[in-house]
mmCIF file with all atom_site columns, C-alpha atoms in Angstrom:
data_model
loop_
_atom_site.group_PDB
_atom_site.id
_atom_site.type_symbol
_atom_site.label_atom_id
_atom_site.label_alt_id
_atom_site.label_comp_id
_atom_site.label_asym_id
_atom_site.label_entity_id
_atom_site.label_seq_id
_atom_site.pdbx_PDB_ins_code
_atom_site.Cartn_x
_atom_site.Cartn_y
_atom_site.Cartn_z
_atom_site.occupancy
_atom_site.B_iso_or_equiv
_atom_site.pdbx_formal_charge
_atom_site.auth_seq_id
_atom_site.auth_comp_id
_atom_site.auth_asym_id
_atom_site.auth_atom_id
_atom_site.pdbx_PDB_model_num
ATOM 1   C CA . UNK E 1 1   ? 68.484 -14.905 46.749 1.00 0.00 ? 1   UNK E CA 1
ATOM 2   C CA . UNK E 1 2   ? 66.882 -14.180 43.371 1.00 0.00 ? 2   UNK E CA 1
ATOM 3   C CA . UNK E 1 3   ? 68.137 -11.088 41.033 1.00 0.00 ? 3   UNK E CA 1
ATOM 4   C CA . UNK E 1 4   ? 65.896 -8.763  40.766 1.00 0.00 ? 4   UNK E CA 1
ATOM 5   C CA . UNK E 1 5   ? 67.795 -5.989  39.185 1.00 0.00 ? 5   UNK E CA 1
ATOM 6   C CA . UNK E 1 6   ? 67.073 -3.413  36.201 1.00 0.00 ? 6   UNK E CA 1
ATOM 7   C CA . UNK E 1 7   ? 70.033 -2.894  33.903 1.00 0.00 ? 7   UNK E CA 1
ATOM 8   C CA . UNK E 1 8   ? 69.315 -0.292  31.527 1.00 0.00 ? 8   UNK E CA 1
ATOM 9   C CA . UNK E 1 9   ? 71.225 -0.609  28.276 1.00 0.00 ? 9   UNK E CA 1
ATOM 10  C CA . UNK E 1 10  ? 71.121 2.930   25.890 1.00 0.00 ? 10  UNK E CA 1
ATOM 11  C CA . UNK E 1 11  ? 73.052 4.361   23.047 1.00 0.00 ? 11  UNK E CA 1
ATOM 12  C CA . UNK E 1 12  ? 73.061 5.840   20.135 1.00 0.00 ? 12  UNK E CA 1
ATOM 13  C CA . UNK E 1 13  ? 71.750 3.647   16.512 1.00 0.00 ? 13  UNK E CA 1
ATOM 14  C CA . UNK E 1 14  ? 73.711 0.398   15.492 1.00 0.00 ? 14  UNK E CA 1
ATOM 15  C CA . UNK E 1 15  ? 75.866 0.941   19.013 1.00 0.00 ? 15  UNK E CA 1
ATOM 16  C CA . UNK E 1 16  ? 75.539 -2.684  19.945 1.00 0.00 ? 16  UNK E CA 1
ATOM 17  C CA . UNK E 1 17  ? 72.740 -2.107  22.491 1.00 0.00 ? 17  UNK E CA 1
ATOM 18  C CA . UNK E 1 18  ? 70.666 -5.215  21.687 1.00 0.00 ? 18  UNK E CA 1
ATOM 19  C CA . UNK E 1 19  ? 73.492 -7.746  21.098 1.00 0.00 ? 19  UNK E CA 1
ATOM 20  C CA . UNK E 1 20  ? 75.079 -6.874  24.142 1.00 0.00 ? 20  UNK E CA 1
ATOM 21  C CA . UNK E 1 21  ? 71.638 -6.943  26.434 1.00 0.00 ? 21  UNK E CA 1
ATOM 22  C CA . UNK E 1 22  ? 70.853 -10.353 24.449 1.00 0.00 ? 22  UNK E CA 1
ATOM 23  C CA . UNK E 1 23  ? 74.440 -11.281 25.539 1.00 0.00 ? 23  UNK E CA 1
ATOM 24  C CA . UNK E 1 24  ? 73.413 -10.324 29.680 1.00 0.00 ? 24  UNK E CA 1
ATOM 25  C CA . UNK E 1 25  ? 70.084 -11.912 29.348 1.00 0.00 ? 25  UNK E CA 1
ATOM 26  C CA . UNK E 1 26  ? 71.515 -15.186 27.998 1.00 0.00 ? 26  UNK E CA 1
ATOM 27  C CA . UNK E 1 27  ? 74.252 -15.356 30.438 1.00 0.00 ? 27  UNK E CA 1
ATOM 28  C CA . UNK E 1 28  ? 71.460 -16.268 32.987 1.00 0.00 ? 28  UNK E CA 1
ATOM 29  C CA . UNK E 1 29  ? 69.588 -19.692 32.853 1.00 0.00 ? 29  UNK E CA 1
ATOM 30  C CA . UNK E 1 30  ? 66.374 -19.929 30.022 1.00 0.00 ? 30  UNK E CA 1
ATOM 31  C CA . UNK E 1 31  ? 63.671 -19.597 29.505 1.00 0.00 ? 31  UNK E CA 1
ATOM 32  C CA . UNK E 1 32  ? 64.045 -15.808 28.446 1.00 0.00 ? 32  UNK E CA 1
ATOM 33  C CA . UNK E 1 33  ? 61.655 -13.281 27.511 1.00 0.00 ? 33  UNK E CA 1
ATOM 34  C CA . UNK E 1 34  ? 61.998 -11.075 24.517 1.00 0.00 ? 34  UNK E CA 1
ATOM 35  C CA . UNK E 1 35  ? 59.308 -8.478  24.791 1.00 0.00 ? 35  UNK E CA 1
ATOM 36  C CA . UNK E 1 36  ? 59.047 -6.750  21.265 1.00 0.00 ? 36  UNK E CA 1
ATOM 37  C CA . UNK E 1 37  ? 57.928 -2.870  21.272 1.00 0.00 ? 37  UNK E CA 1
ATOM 38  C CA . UNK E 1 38  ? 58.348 -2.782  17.470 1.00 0.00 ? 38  UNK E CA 1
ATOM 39  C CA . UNK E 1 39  ? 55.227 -2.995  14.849 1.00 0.00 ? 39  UNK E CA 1
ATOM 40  C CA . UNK E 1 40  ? 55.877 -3.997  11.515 1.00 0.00 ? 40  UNK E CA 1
ATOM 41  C CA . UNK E 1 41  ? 54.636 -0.620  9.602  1.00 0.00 ? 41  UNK E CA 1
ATOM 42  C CA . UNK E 1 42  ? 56.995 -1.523  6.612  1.00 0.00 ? 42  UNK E CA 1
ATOM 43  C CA . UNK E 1 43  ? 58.997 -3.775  4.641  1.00 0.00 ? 43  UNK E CA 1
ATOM 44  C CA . UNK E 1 44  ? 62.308 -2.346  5.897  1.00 0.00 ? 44  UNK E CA 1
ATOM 45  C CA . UNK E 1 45  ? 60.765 -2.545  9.852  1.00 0.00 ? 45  UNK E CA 1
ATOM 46  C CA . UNK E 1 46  ? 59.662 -6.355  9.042  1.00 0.00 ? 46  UNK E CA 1
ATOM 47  C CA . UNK E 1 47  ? 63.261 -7.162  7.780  1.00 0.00 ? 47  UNK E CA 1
ATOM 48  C CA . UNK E 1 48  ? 64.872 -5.863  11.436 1.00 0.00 ? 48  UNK E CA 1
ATOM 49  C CA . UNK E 1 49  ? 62.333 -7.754  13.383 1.00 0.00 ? 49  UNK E CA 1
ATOM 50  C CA . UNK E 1 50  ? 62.915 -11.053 11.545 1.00 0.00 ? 50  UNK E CA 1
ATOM 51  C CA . UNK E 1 51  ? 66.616 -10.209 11.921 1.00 0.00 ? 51  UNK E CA 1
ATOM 52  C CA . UNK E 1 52  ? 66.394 -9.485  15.386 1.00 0.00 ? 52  UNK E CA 1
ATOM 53  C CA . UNK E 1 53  ? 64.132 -13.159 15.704 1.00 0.00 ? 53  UNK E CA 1
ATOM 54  C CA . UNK E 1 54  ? 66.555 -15.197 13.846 1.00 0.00 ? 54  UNK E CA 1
ATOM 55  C CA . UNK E 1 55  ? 69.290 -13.939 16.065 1.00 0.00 ? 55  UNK E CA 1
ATOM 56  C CA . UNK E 1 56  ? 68.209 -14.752 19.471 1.00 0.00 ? 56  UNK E CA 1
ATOM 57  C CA . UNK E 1 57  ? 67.586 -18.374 18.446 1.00 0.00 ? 57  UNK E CA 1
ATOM 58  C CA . UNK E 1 58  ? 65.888 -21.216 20.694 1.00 0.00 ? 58  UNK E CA 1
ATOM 59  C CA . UNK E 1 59  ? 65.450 -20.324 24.253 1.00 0.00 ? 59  UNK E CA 1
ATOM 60  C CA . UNK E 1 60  ? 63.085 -16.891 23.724 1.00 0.00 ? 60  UNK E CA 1
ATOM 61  C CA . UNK E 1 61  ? 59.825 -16.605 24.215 1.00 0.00 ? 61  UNK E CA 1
ATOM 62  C CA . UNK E 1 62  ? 58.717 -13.267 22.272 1.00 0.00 ? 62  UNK E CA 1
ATOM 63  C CA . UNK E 1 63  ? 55.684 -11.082 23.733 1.00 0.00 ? 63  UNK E CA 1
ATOM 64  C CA . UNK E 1 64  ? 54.536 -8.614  21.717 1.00 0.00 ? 64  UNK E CA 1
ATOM 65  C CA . UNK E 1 65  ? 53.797 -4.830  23.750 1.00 0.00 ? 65  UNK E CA 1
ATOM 66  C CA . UNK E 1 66  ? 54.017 -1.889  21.286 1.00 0.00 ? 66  UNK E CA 1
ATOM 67  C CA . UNK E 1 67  ? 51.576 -0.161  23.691 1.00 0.00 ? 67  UNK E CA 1
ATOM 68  C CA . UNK E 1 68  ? 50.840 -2.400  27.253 1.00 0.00 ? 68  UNK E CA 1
ATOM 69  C CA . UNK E 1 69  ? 54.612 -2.655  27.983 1.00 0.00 ? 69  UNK E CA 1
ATOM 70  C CA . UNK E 1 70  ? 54.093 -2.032  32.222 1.00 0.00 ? 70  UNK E CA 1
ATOM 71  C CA . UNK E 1 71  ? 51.281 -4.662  31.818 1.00 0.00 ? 71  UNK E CA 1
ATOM 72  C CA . UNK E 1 72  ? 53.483 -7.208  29.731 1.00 0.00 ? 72  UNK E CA 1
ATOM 73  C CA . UNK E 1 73  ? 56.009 -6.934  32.438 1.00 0.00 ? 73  UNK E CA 1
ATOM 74  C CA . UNK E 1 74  ? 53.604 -7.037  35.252 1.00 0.00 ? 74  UNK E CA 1
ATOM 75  C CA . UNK E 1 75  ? 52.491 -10.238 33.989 1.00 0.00 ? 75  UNK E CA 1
ATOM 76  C CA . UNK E 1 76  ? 55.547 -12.434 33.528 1.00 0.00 ? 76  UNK E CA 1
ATOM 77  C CA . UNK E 1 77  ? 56.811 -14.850 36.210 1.00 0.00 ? 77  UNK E CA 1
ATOM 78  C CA . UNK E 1 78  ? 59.100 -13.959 39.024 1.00 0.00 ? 78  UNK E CA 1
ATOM 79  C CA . UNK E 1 79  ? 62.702 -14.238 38.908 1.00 0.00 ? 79  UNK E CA 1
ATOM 80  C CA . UNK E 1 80  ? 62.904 -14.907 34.707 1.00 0.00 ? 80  UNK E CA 1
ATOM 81  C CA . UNK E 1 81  ? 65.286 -13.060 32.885 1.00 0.00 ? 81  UNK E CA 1
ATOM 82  C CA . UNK E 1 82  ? 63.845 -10.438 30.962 1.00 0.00 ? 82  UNK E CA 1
ATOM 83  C CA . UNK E 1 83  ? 64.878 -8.094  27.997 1.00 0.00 ? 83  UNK E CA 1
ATOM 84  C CA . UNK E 1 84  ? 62.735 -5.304  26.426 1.00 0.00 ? 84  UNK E CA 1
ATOM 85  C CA . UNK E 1 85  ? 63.791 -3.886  23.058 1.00 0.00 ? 85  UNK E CA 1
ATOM 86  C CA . UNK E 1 86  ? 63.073 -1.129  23.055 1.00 0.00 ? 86  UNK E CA 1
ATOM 87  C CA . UNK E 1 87  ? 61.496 2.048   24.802 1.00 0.00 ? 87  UNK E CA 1
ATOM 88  C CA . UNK E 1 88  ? 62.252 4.478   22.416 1.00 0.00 ? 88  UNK E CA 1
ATOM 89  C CA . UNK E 1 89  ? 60.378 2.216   19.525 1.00 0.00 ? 89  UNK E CA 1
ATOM 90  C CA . UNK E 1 90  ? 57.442 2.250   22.709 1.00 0.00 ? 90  UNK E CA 1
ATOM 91  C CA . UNK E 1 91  ? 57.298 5.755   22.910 1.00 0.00 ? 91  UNK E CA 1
ATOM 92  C CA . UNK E 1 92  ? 56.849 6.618   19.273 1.00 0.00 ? 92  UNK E CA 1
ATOM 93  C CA . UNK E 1 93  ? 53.706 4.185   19.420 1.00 0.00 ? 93  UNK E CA 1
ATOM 94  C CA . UNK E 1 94  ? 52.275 6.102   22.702 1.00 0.00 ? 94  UNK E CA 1
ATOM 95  C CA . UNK E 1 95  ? 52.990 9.797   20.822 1.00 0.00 ? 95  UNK E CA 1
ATOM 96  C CA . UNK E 1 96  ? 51.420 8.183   16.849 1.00 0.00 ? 96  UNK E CA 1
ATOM 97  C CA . UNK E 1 97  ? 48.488 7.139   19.314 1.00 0.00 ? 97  UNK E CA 1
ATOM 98  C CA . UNK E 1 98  ? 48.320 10.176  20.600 1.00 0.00 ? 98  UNK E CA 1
ATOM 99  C CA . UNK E 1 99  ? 48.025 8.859   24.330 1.00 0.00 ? 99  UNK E CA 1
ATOM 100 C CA . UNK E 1 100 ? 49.081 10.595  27.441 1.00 0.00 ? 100 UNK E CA 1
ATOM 101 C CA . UNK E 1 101 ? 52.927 10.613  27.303 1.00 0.00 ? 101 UNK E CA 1
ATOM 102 C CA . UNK E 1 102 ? 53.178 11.254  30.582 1.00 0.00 ? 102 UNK E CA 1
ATOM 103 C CA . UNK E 1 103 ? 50.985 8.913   32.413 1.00 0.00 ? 103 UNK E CA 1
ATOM 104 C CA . UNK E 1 104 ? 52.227 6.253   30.480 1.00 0.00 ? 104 UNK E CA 1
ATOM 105 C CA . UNK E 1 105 ? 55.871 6.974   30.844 1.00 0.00 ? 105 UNK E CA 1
ATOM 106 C CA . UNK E 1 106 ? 55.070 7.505   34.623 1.00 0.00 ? 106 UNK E CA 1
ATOM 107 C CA . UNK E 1 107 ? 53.841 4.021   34.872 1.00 0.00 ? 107 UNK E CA 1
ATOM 108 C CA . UNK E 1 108 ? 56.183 2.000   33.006 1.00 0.00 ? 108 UNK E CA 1
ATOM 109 C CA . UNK E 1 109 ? 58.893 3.691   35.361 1.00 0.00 ? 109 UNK E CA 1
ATOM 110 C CA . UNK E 1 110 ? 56.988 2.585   38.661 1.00 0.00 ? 110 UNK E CA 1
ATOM 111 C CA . UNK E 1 111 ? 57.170 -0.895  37.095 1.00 0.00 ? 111 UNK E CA 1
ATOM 112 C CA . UNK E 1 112 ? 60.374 -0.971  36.192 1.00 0.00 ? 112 UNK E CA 1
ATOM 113 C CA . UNK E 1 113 ? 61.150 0.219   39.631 1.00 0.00 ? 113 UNK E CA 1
ATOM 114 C CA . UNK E 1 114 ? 60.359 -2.781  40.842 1.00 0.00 ? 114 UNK E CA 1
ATOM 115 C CA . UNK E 1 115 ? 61.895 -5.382  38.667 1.00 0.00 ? 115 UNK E CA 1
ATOM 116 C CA . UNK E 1 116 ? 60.817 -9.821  39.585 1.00 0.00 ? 116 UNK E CA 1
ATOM 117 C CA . UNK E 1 117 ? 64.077 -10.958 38.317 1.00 0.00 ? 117 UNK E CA 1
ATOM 118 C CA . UNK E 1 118 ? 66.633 -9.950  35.924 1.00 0.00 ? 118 UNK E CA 1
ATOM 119 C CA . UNK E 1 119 ? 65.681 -7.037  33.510 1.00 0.00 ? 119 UNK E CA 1
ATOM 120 C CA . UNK E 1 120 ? 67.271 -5.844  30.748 1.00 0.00 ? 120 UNK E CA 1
ATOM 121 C CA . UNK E 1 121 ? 65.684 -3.034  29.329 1.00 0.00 ? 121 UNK E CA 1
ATOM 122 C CA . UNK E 1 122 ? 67.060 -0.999  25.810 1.00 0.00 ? 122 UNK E CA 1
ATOM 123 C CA . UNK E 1 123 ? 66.832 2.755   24.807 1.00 0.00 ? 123 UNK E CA 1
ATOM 124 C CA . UNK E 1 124 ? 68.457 4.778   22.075 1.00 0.00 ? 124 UNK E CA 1
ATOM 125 C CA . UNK E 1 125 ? 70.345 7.925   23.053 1.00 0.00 ? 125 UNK E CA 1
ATOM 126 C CA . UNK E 1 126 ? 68.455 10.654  20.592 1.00 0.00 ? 126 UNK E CA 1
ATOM 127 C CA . UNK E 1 127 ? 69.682 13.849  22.282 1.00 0.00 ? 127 UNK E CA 1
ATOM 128 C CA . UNK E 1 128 ? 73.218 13.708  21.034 1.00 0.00 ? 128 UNK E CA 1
ATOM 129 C CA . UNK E 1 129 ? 72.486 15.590  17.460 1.00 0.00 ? 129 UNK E CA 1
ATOM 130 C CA . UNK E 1 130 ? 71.621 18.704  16.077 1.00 0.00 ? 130 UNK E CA 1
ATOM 131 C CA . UNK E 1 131 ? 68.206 19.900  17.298 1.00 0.00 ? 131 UNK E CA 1
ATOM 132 C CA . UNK E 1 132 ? 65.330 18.719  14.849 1.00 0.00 ? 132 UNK E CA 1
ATOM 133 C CA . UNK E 1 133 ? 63.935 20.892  12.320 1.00 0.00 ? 133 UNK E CA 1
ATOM 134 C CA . UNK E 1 134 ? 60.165 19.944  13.252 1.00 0.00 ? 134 UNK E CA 1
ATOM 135 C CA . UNK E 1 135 ? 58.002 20.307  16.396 1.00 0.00 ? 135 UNK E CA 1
ATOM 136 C CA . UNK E 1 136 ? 57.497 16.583  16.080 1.00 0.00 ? 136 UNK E CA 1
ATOM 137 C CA . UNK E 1 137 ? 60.688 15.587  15.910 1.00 0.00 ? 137 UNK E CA 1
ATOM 138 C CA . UNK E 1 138 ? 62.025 17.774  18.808 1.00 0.00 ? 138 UNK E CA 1
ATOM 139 C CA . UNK E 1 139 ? 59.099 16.383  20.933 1.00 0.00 ? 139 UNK E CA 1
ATOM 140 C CA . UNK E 1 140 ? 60.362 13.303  20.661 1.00 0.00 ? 140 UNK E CA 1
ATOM 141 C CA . UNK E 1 141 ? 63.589 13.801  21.197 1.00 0.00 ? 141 UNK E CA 1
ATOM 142 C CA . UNK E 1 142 ? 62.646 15.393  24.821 1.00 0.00 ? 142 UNK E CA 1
ATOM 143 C CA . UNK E 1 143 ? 59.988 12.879  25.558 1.00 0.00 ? 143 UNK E CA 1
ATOM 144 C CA . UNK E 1 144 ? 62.503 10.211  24.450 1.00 0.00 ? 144 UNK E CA 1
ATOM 145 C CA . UNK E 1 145 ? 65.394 12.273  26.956 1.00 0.00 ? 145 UNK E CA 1
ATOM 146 C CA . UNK E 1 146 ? 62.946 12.696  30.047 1.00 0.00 ? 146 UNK E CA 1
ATOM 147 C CA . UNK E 1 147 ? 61.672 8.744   29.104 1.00 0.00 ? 147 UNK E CA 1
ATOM 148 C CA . UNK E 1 148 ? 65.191 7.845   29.690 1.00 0.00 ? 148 UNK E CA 1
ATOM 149 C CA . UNK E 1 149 ? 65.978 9.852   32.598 1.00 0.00 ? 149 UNK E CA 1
ATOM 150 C CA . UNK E 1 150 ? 63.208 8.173   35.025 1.00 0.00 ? 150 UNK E CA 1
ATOM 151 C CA . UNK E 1 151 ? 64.374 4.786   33.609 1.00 0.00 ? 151 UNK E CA 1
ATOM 152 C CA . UNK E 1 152 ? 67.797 5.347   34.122 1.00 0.00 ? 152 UNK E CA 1
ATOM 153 C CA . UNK E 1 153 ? 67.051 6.813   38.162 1.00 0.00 ? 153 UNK E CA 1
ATOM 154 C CA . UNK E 1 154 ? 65.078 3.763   38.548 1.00 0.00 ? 154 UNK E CA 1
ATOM 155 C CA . UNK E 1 155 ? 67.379 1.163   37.329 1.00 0.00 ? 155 UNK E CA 1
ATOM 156 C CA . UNK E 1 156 ? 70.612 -1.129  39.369 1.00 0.00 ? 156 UNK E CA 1
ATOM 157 C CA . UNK E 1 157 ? 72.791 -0.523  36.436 1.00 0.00 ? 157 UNK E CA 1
ATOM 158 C CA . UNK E 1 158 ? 73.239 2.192   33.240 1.00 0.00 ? 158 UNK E CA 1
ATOM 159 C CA . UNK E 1 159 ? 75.534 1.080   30.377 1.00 0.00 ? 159 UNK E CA 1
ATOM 160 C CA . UNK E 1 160 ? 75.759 3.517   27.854 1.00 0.00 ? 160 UNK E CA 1
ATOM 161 C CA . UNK E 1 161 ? 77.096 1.864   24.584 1.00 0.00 ? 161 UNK E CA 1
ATOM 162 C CA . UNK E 1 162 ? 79.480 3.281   22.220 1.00 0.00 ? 162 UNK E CA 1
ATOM 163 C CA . UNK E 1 163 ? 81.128 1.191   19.091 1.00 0.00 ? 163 UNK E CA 1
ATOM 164 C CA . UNK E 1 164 ? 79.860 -1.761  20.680 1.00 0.00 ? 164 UNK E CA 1
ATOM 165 C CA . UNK E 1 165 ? 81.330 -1.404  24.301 1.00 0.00 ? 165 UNK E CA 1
ATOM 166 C CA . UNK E 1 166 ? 79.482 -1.092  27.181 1.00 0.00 ? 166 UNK E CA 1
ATOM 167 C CA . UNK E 1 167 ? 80.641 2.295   29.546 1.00 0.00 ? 167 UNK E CA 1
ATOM 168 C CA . UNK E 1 168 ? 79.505 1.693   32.992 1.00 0.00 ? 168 UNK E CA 1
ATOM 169 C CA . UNK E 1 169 ? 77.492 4.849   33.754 1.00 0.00 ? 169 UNK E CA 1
ATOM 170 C CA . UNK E 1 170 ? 75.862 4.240   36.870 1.00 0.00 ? 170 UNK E CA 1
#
């Protein structure tokens, strides 16, 4: 029988989150899929995304979704291994687009609800600080919180990463 489970990997920044979900992924046969939510606004944001390329190596094919992540996913193959990198990086495109928040977060969960193979899907924790001193910032810090709620109902597994080491949450 296939896997067809949603593992939902969050923490906070530099916590190990994508290393260890590129370590699940690639414990599972090739050909993987490496769907990228970043855009390249900057120098600084090009430098991580050729990092993050040069990492994962041969063996990856990389789709691009900073927006159409539900339809990216909806339109892979059955039963391939999956990792998405990552939702909060998704949501700040949605809120600079100014696009329904909430429709689109709704969606994405009812996809990821039903996951075709293995999925590995990556979130920052944001709601661990001091609260933001701007109404932008503190909307995005509850968007990103609810966001990870739904995923985190939705998915098989939650690993919340600390210092590089994955805590079994659910």
């Amino acid at each position: 029988m296939p896997d067809r489970s949603l593992t939902f990997i969050i923490g906070g920044a530099r916590s190990g989150k994508s290393v260890h979900a590129e370590s699940l992924a690639t414990a599972l046969p090739p050909p993987w899929a490496y769907i990228a939510t970043a855009q390249a606004y900057d120098g600084e944001m090009r430098e991580r995304i050729a990092q993050h390329r040069s990492r994962r190596g041969e063996g990856w094919a990389t789709i691009d979704a900073p927006l159409d992540l539900a339809g990216a996913l909806e339109a892979l193959p059955d039963n391939q291994p999956v990792l998405v990198d990552c939702l909060t990086l998704w949501l700040t495109n949605h809120m600079l687009a100014d696009h329904d928040l909430e429709g689109e977060c709704r969606r994405l969960a009812d996809v990821l609800s039903r996951p075709r193979g293995p999925w590995f899907v990556v979130s920052n924790e944001v709601g661990q600080g001091i609260v933001p001193d701007n109404a932008l910032a503190r909307r995005f810090r509850d968007a990103a919180g609810r966001l990870n709620q739904q995923i985190a109902v939705v998915a098989d597994m939650v690993l919340l990463m600390v210092a590089g080491l994955p805590l079994k949450v659910k």
